[in-house]
Amino acid sequence: MYLFPKPPREEENVKYASPDEIKLAIEELRAALPGPNAVATDPDTLRTHGFSENSYHPSSPHSVVVRPTCTDDVVKIVNISRKYRMPITPYSGATSLEGHTSGHPSGSICLDMSGMDQILQINEADSDLICQSGARWEDINATLKEKGIPLFFPLDPGPGATIGGMIGTGCSGTNAVRYGTARAEWFLNLTAVLPNGEVIKTRRRARKSAAGFDTTKLFIGAEGTLGIVTEVTLRLAPVVPTKVAMAQFPDVEQAVSAVQEILNSPYASHIQCVELLDDHMMEAINTAGLVDHPYPVEDTLFFKLQGDAPSIKNASKTVRDIVKKHGSSRFEFAATDQEAEDLWQNRKYALMSTLAATPGTRCWTTDVCVPVSRLPQLVYETKRDLLDSGLGSTIVGHVGDGNFHALILFRDDKELEAVGKAVHRLVHRAIALDGTCTGEHGVGVGKKEYLIDELGEGTVELMRVIKRAIDPYDLMNPGKLYPEKRKPDAEGPSS
Amino acid sequence: MYLFPKPPREEENVKYASPDEIKLAIEELRAALPGPNAVATDPDTLRTHGFSENSYHPSSPHSVVVRPTCTDDVVKIVNISRKYRMPITPYSGATSLEGHTSGHPSGSICLDMSGMDQILQINEADSDLICQSGARWEDINATLKEKGIPLFFPLDPGPGATIGGMIGTGCSGTNAVRYGTARAEWFLNLTAVLPNGEVIKTRRRARKSAAGFDTTKLFIGAEGTLGIVTEVTLRLAPVVPTKVAMAQFPDVEQAVSAVQEILNSPYASHIQCVELLDDHMMEAINTAGLVDHPYPVEDTLFFKLQGDAPSIKNASKTVRDIVKKHGSSRFEFAATDQEAEDLWQNRKYALMSTLAATPGTRCWTTDVCVPVSRLPQLVYETKRDLLDSGLGSTIVGHVGDGNFHALILFRDDKELEAVGKAVHRLVHRAIALDGTCTGEHGVGVGKKEYLIDELGEGTVELMRVIKRAIDPYDLMNPGKLYPEKRKPDAEGPSS
């Protein structure tokens, strides 16, 4: 019989484990997970799991890092977390940018899923695959390639990201123009451990279902706050031949208007990716010495076109005509596969190039997303703001989706503070343009304060109501995703 | 300040309005909605809104039918429903097949959204459109065409369906092979009236967002049980030229293996639809007199291919080679646009042809969905079962998704009972093959009993927990979607 714990009465505050209870919980974790390295408490491990190199939000070290190998291990850990009221934070690829994996100040269990990285079943005829949630998307695609299976998983966030983290963050990546995001239908079925210790499967393996509302989607973007995803059925797509091209423009506005026309044309389905790299980013790539021949320093679009040779030929003719009409001085294909790969790597390693071009700096990466038609205004105003603030930056964006990343450089705490303020202004600018505080990086700690401005108190309270119903003791990654209430809530029903 | 009503204590039963309270509620509805025809209580209207021609599940007439014209009207109605504890059932295209719109035995407000059918804004540059939820998908596409905007909304369930119903049911249709379902990213943002009367927007207009878990998806497939959707931002796709083709096969197994190979090839993105019509369905089309020249009576695939002329040429060559390899005796294109349209209409009006071919019968339509590789077994066993049961039937299916519709004929109550039993066996067969009790028709009243077998008690209880948290008085379309508990729940937390 399935039971959700009753929520604590509203007047009670949730109380987390005391230091003594934390010690008992760790002992119990050691007994439950006897494997070598399954339970770690050395300060280095606690610190590296609690802090991220990529984000500058307040954090604490975890109390203990546990490394499950199967769903049953996760059930044991969740039950111990509930018994001692000790918060639990899932962790896997550690590529997140908004403090998703930071420790809880009252002590926390870091659930390191990176060892649960097995592919369990490949169903080529049904274009699907079952894996553990710690598997990396790049490893999954490499395995399919090695086995000669002409399918791939198309969501491609940052290098090193795992399936579980991609689900938690509601990720996307450069392929989203053609294949959509984590919120589309790529995750067919999840196995999840709920806060009450129950293991559920959200669906069966059929490619679609109308049997109830979509509990799979509930976990996508929930950042580990509603339960722990342990296994996943992924839908795969056929591998299609691609070619890489670039076009350069006098300004972002013309680049974006070209993209809009291309994506509203019948050739849209041949456009796998359209990436914008601003003039600073192109300069950084040149300076970082990643290319043999420097590119002209202009706002640039990188395209990945897909299809058989005749389709690509037709699609490229259309793309060439459209970009020329919108003022592009230069449109060219990568001449060889190697050149195509190099060109694309320049985009994927934008952060590395940005840092390499300006030694001695660190970088705050942030993302927002707006309707595509609003992107030129957003880019223009943001670049002006960063210039006025005296901050170095590069801009890259999944321009086909209106998703925009700013990589802002700083050298010291004073500049870091200025970056924080510039990010704050950028987010408000995006929301004012009918956009979102994050297109794909997620909320974590860093974007919490913006959710109410973006969505309204009612929508955020709907999220909180669901969170409280599923996790009444607030044990699953507390302190992330849900912003604090602005005023204390009055009691009693509204009717 | 936003408040969700506190849930009633578990030991209290939800109590709905008494007959006297219903009278008061109706008076209050009349005062709140003074427009002509805004509030109807004539027996004909109550009956036609409470019963469906297309389903044979137990139903009751509604107590009152209300016709809002805007979100504010819906708020008033929801508040009156809550004040008097009177259940509310949304209604729009009335094409549903599982009793979704049937009345509640204790009396109910039928919320007829079909008058809220306005297109409010078209953003061509951003490929999106804002409309009221009573708009029909066919009208939206006709409007875009009239205005010369080369975009369309690709979800295409049964003729007459509205956007609100499509959201509620988690619909799909013939285009799902290429464009996915209602659970993908076609609904960008919903305006919804929650059970507490609060109006929320689930997102802004950016094409993607990672700001919190996906409250848009919460309403998709919820069948009006979590709130009333009043306005919607739809994402649109570019219109692409299409051609229609058909291929005939000695049996379903060979037809399906051909489809699998095609959909795993790099040409998959040119396949907009692949529809299976079994030999009985082809015979019905011939008999119904819908075609000038009768088709050979064989299991048949109808294809819609999309792309520019050279792409379609290449894709058709691949399709022709693959179907031939899998035993197809015949592959041909519609010679003219008119022929293509006629051919496709034969598929879209399968129900009409099935009935027209056997005068004096009625028809129970049901759908299930399985992994594509399991479809031949499902079709084979189901046809044998229906034959053994002496029931006439046709089969059509979105074979590219493993989604399968049986249209089973009956003449009288005795045959109706046999049909009900055959549907029951079909559903269990689909679940045993790792499939779902419904691929796109939804749960309503008709499929409730299968959810626990398909998903497990834990997943269903997760749905119930969310339902109770959002709608503690169980006023939103009660009696649908969520199956009754098998045993009464014990009390107290599980830990």
Tab-separated table of C-alpha atoms in Angstrom, chain A residues 92-365:
chain	number	residue	atom	x	y	z
A	92	SER	CA	26.203	13.714	-11.349
A	93	GLY	CA	28.009	15.555	-14.160
A	94	ALA	CA	28.621	18.672	-12.016
A	95	THR	CA	28.328	20.889	-15.086
A	96	SER	CA	25.472	22.978	-13.714
A	97	LEU	CA	25.927	26.721	-13.529
A	98	GLU	CA	23.389	27.887	-10.969
A	99	GLY	CA	24.476	26.146	-7.764
A	100	HIS	CA	22.127	23.163	-8.179
A	101	THR	CA	24.433	20.797	-6.299
A	102	SER	CA	25.481	23.048	-3.449
A	103	GLY	CA	25.264	21.709	0.105
A	104	HIS	CA	22.583	22.628	2.613
A	105	PRO	CA	23.685	24.793	5.582
A	106	SER	CA	22.132	22.401	8.098
A	107	GLY	CA	24.002	19.432	6.614
A	108	SER	CA	23.130	17.304	3.596
A	109	ILE	CA	23.609	13.992	1.844
A	110	CYS	CA	25.148	14.437	-1.603
A	111	LEU	CA	23.827	11.636	-3.804
A	112	ASP	CA	26.547	11.163	-6.398
A	113	MET	CA	24.839	9.341	-9.292
A	114	SER	CA	27.851	9.383	-11.610
A	115	GLY	CA	28.588	5.700	-10.946
A	116	MET	CA	25.112	4.714	-12.153
A	117	ASP	CA	26.090	5.108	-15.779
A	118	GLN	CA	25.147	1.790	-17.374
A	119	ILE	CA	23.237	1.338	-20.609
A	120	LEU	CA	20.770	-1.421	-19.730
A	121	GLN	CA	18.983	-2.153	-23.002
A	122	ILE	CA	19.083	-0.932	-26.592
A	123	ASN	CA	15.922	-1.472	-28.655
A	124	GLU	CA	17.057	-0.515	-32.114
A	125	ALA	CA	13.797	-1.487	-33.838
A	126	ASP	CA	11.863	0.815	-31.502
A	127	SER	CA	14.498	3.591	-31.553
A	128	ASP	CA	14.791	3.603	-27.794
A	129	LEU	CA	17.339	2.833	-25.102
A	130	ILE	CA	17.194	2.258	-21.347
A	131	CYS	CA	20.012	3.555	-19.160
A	132	GLN	CA	20.834	4.561	-15.623
A	133	SER	CA	20.531	8.258	-14.980
A	134	GLY	CA	24.240	8.853	-14.356
A	135	ALA	CA	25.116	8.008	-17.982
A	136	ARG	CA	26.595	10.853	-20.037
A	137	TRP	CA	24.898	11.766	-23.306
A	138	GLU	CA	28.256	11.766	-25.085
A	139	ASP	CA	29.038	8.221	-23.876
A	140	ILE	CA	25.608	7.021	-24.996
A	141	ASN	CA	26.171	8.394	-28.478
A	142	ALA	CA	29.703	6.989	-28.602
A	143	THR	CA	28.377	3.541	-27.623
A	144	LEU	CA	25.694	3.621	-30.323
A	145	LYS	CA	28.324	4.620	-32.889
A	146	GLU	CA	30.728	1.871	-31.780
A	147	LYS	CA	27.986	-0.714	-32.096
A	148	GLY	CA	27.160	0.491	-35.619
A	149	ILE	CA	23.621	1.484	-34.643
A	150	PRO	CA	22.624	4.465	-36.830
A	151	LEU	CA	20.714	6.248	-34.052
A	152	PHE	CA	21.648	8.956	-31.562
A	153	PHE	CA	20.268	10.893	-28.600
A	154	PRO	CA	19.904	14.467	-29.797
A	155	LEU	CA	19.935	16.572	-26.617
A	156	ASP	CA	23.433	18.073	-26.402
A	157	PRO	CA	24.010	20.361	-23.416
A	158	GLY	CA	27.529	21.087	-22.121
A	159	PRO	CA	30.227	18.402	-22.368
A	160	GLY	CA	30.092	15.990	-19.404
A	161	ALA	CA	26.385	16.407	-18.615
A	162	THR	CA	24.519	13.273	-17.536
A	163	ILE	CA	20.989	12.131	-18.362
A	164	GLY	CA	19.827	12.693	-14.772
A	165	GLY	CA	21.157	16.223	-14.685
A	166	MET	CA	19.681	16.919	-18.116
A	167	ILE	CA	16.281	15.818	-16.822
A	168	GLY	CA	16.608	17.798	-13.624
A	169	THR	CA	17.575	20.990	-15.403
A	170	GLY	CA	15.179	20.682	-18.356
A	171	CYS	CA	18.205	21.067	-20.647
A	172	SER	CA	18.471	21.607	-24.348
A	173	GLY	CA	21.603	22.471	-26.386
A	174	THR	CA	22.563	23.305	-29.943
A	175	ASN	CA	20.303	20.642	-31.505
A	176	ALA	CA	17.126	22.070	-29.955
A	177	VAL	CA	16.228	23.968	-33.136
A	178	ARG	CA	15.647	20.681	-34.930
A	179	TYR	CA	14.930	18.246	-32.083
A	180	GLY	CA	13.402	20.340	-29.288
A	181	THR	CA	14.363	20.259	-25.622
A	182	ALA	CA	14.220	17.939	-22.613
A	183	ARG	CA	10.588	19.043	-22.255
A	184	ALA	CA	9.653	17.459	-25.581
A	185	GLU	CA	9.293	13.675	-25.856
A	186	TRP	CA	12.881	12.386	-25.592
A	187	PHE	CA	12.433	10.930	-22.111
A	188	LEU	CA	9.777	8.271	-22.555
A	189	ASN	CA	9.753	6.769	-19.108
A	190	LEU	CA	11.524	7.455	-15.834
A	191	THR	CA	12.135	5.244	-12.830
A	192	ALA	CA	12.076	7.552	-9.837
A	193	VAL	CA	12.445	7.140	-6.098
A	194	LEU	CA	9.906	9.420	-4.442
A	195	PRO	CA	10.554	11.177	-1.112
A	196	ASN	CA	8.482	8.487	0.647
A	197	GLY	CA	10.857	5.787	-0.644
A	198	GLU	CA	8.403	4.422	-3.216
A	199	VAL	CA	9.850	3.437	-6.605
A	200	ILE	CA	7.654	4.393	-9.536
A	201	LYS	CA	7.826	4.174	-13.292
A	202	THR	CA	6.173	7.162	-14.907
A	203	ARG	CA	5.160	5.321	-18.072
A	204	ARG	CA	5.679	2.206	-20.137
A	205	ARG	CA	7.790	1.902	-23.265
A	206	ALA	CA	5.174	2.886	-25.876
A	207	ARG	CA	6.285	5.976	-27.766
A	208	LYS	CA	3.208	7.921	-26.739
A	209	SER	CA	0.461	7.666	-24.158
A	210	ALA	CA	-2.614	9.641	-23.083
A	211	ALA	CA	-3.058	7.635	-19.878
A	212	GLY	CA	-3.215	10.355	-17.239
A	213	PHE	CA	-1.323	13.582	-16.895
A	214	ASP	CA	2.328	13.504	-17.611
A	215	THR	CA	4.248	12.460	-14.498
A	216	THR	CA	7.405	12.076	-16.619
A	217	LYS	CA	7.316	15.812	-17.272
A	218	LEU	CA	6.903	16.542	-13.572
A	219	PHE	CA	10.527	15.538	-12.980
A	220	ILE	CA	11.889	17.462	-15.961
A	221	GLY	CA	13.140	20.777	-14.664
A	222	ALA	CA	12.352	19.846	-11.050
A	223	GLU	CA	16.094	19.887	-10.207
A	224	GLY	CA	15.861	16.862	-7.942
A	225	THR	CA	13.280	18.514	-5.670
A	226	LEU	CA	10.486	15.958	-6.248
A	227	GLY	CA	12.391	12.674	-6.254
A	228	ILE	CA	15.490	10.932	-7.583
A	229	VAL	CA	15.470	9.654	-11.162
A	230	THR	CA	17.451	6.412	-11.369
A	231	GLU	CA	16.645	4.891	-14.776
A	232	VAL	CA	15.383	6.376	-18.017
A	233	THR	CA	14.032	5.208	-21.360
A	234	LEU	CA	15.377	7.542	-24.029
A	235	ARG	CA	13.924	7.928	-27.472
A	236	LEU	CA	16.592	7.999	-30.184
A	237	ALA	CA	16.677	9.680	-33.596
A	238	PRO	CA	18.240	8.475	-36.861
A	239	VAL	CA	21.709	9.780	-37.596
A	240	VAL	CA	21.491	12.111	-40.576
A	241	PRO	CA	24.504	13.375	-42.572
A	242	THR	CA	25.384	16.983	-41.690
A	243	LYS	CA	27.382	19.863	-43.077
A	244	VAL	CA	28.652	22.890	-41.190
A	245	ALA	CA	28.519	26.413	-42.584
A	246	MET	CA	29.111	29.947	-41.328
A	247	ALA	CA	27.786	33.360	-42.281
A	248	GLN	CA	28.997	36.741	-41.056
A	249	PHE	CA	26.904	39.873	-40.610
A	250	PRO	CA	27.387	43.563	-39.913
A	251	ASP	CA	25.135	43.269	-36.840
A	252	VAL	CA	23.046	40.922	-34.742
A	253	GLU	CA	19.739	42.321	-35.964
A	254	GLN	CA	20.440	41.273	-39.537
A	255	ALA	CA	21.723	37.870	-38.407
A	256	VAL	CA	18.525	37.245	-36.432
A	257	SER	CA	16.182	38.390	-39.188
A	258	ALA	CA	17.956	35.963	-41.540
A	259	VAL	CA	17.433	33.130	-39.031
A	260	GLN	CA	13.723	33.950	-38.661
A	261	GLU	CA	13.191	33.785	-42.408
A	262	ILE	CA	15.111	30.503	-42.690
A	263	LEU	CA	13.198	28.865	-39.838
A	264	ASN	CA	9.827	29.848	-41.257
A	265	SER	CA	10.739	28.352	-44.664
A	266	PRO	CA	9.972	24.801	-45.802
A	267	TYR	CA	13.705	24.107	-45.434
A	268	ALA	CA	13.571	24.559	-41.659
A	269	SER	CA	13.691	20.830	-40.993
A	270	HIS	CA	17.156	20.692	-42.589
A	271	ILE	CA	18.502	23.189	-40.056
A	272	GLN	CA	19.877	21.154	-37.176
A	273	CYS	CA	21.531	24.092	-35.370
A	274	VAL	CA	21.950	27.855	-35.749
A	275	GLU	CA	24.407	29.362	-33.328
A	276	LEU	CA	25.209	33.029	-32.898
A	277	LEU	CA	28.717	34.067	-31.848
A	278	ASP	CA	29.187	37.794	-31.357
A	279	ASP	CA	32.217	39.773	-32.511
A	280	HIS	CA	33.886	39.434	-29.082
A	281	MET	CA	33.497	35.665	-29.180
A	282	MET	CA	35.035	35.495	-32.662
A	283	GLU	CA	37.912	37.631	-31.428
A	284	ALA	CA	38.378	35.320	-28.426
A	285	ILE	CA	38.551	32.285	-30.708
A	286	ASN	CA	41.216	34.022	-32.793
A	287	THR	CA	43.172	35.167	-29.723
A	288	ALA	CA	42.968	31.803	-27.968
A	289	GLY	CA	44.931	30.422	-30.903
A	290	LEU	CA	42.412	27.696	-31.614
A	291	VAL	CA	42.343	28.371	-35.358
A	292	ASP	CA	45.033	28.362	-38.044
A	293	HIS	CA	43.553	31.319	-39.902
A	294	PRO	CA	41.810	33.983	-37.854
A	295	TYR	CA	38.172	34.692	-38.640
A	296	PRO	CA	36.978	38.187	-39.501
A	297	VAL	CA	35.767	39.719	-36.237
A	298	GLU	CA	32.053	40.092	-36.961
A	299	ASP	CA	28.759	38.764	-35.568
A	300	THR	CA	28.640	35.261	-36.943
A	301	LEU	CA	26.147	32.446	-37.411
A	302	PHE	CA	27.297	28.837	-37.375
A	303	PHE	CA	24.870	26.448	-39.093
A	304	LYS	CA	24.614	22.693	-38.997
A	305	LEU	CA	22.518	21.516	-41.952
A	306	GLN	CA	21.245	17.969	-42.197
A	307	GLY	CA	19.895	15.688	-44.884
A	308	ASP	CA	21.095	13.673	-47.825
A	309	ALA	CA	23.440	15.395	-50.261
A	310	PRO	CA	20.754	16.765	-52.631
A	311	SER	CA	18.629	18.067	-49.731
A	312	ILE	CA	21.603	19.811	-48.158
A	313	LYS	CA	22.459	21.304	-51.540
A	314	ASN	CA	18.958	22.754	-51.884
A	315	ALA	CA	18.755	23.868	-48.281
A	316	SER	CA	22.144	25.595	-48.478
A	317	LYS	CA	21.128	27.451	-51.599
A	318	THR	CA	18.091	28.781	-49.720
A	319	VAL	CA	20.178	29.645	-46.663
A	320	ARG	CA	22.800	31.372	-48.814
A	321	ASP	CA	20.134	33.450	-50.619
A	322	ILE	CA	18.437	34.436	-47.375
A	323	VAL	CA	21.602	35.422	-45.482
A	324	LYS	CA	22.781	37.456	-48.491
A	325	LYS	CA	19.421	39.258	-48.584
A	326	HIS	CA	19.908	40.108	-44.912
A	327	GLY	CA	23.338	41.636	-45.441
A	328	SER	CA	25.769	38.764	-44.915
A	329	SER	CA	29.112	39.450	-46.535
A	330	ARG	CA	30.316	35.894	-46.272
A	331	PHE	CA	28.746	32.444	-46.311
A	332	GLU	CA	30.902	29.377	-46.530
A	333	PHE	CA	30.859	25.673	-45.861
A	334	ALA	CA	33.522	23.837	-43.966
A	335	ALA	CA	35.508	22.266	-46.788
A	336	THR	CA	36.292	19.015	-44.998
A	337	ASP	CA	34.840	16.944	-42.167
A	338	GLN	CA	37.824	17.938	-40.030
A	339	GLU	CA	37.209	21.622	-40.697
A	340	ALA	CA	33.530	21.136	-39.839
A	341	GLU	CA	34.432	19.464	-36.576
A	342	ASP	CA	36.955	22.165	-35.693
A	343	LEU	CA	34.449	24.902	-36.471
A	344	TRP	CA	31.822	23.248	-34.304
A	345	GLN	CA	34.281	22.621	-31.467
A	346	ASN	CA	34.955	26.363	-31.395
A	347	ARG	CA	31.320	26.823	-30.545
A	348	LYS	CA	31.085	23.987	-28.023
A	349	TYR	CA	34.189	25.185	-26.176
A	350	ALA	CA	33.128	28.838	-26.054
A	351	LEU	CA	33.836	29.044	-22.317
A	352	MET	CA	37.352	27.663	-22.741
A	353	SER	CA	38.150	30.073	-25.582
A	354	THR	CA	36.765	33.007	-23.677
A	355	LEU	CA	38.984	32.239	-20.677
A	356	ALA	CA	42.036	31.344	-22.769
A	357	ALA	CA	41.795	34.654	-24.624
A	358	THR	CA	42.046	36.682	-21.405
A	359	PRO	CA	44.457	34.950	-19.017
A	360	GLY	CA	44.033	35.683	-15.336
A	361	THR	CA	40.257	36.039	-15.478
A	362	ARG	CA	37.355	33.936	-14.320
A	363	CYS	CA	33.974	33.799	-16.018
A	364	TRP	CA	30.306	33.955	-14.960
A	365	THR	CA	28.109	32.236	-17.523
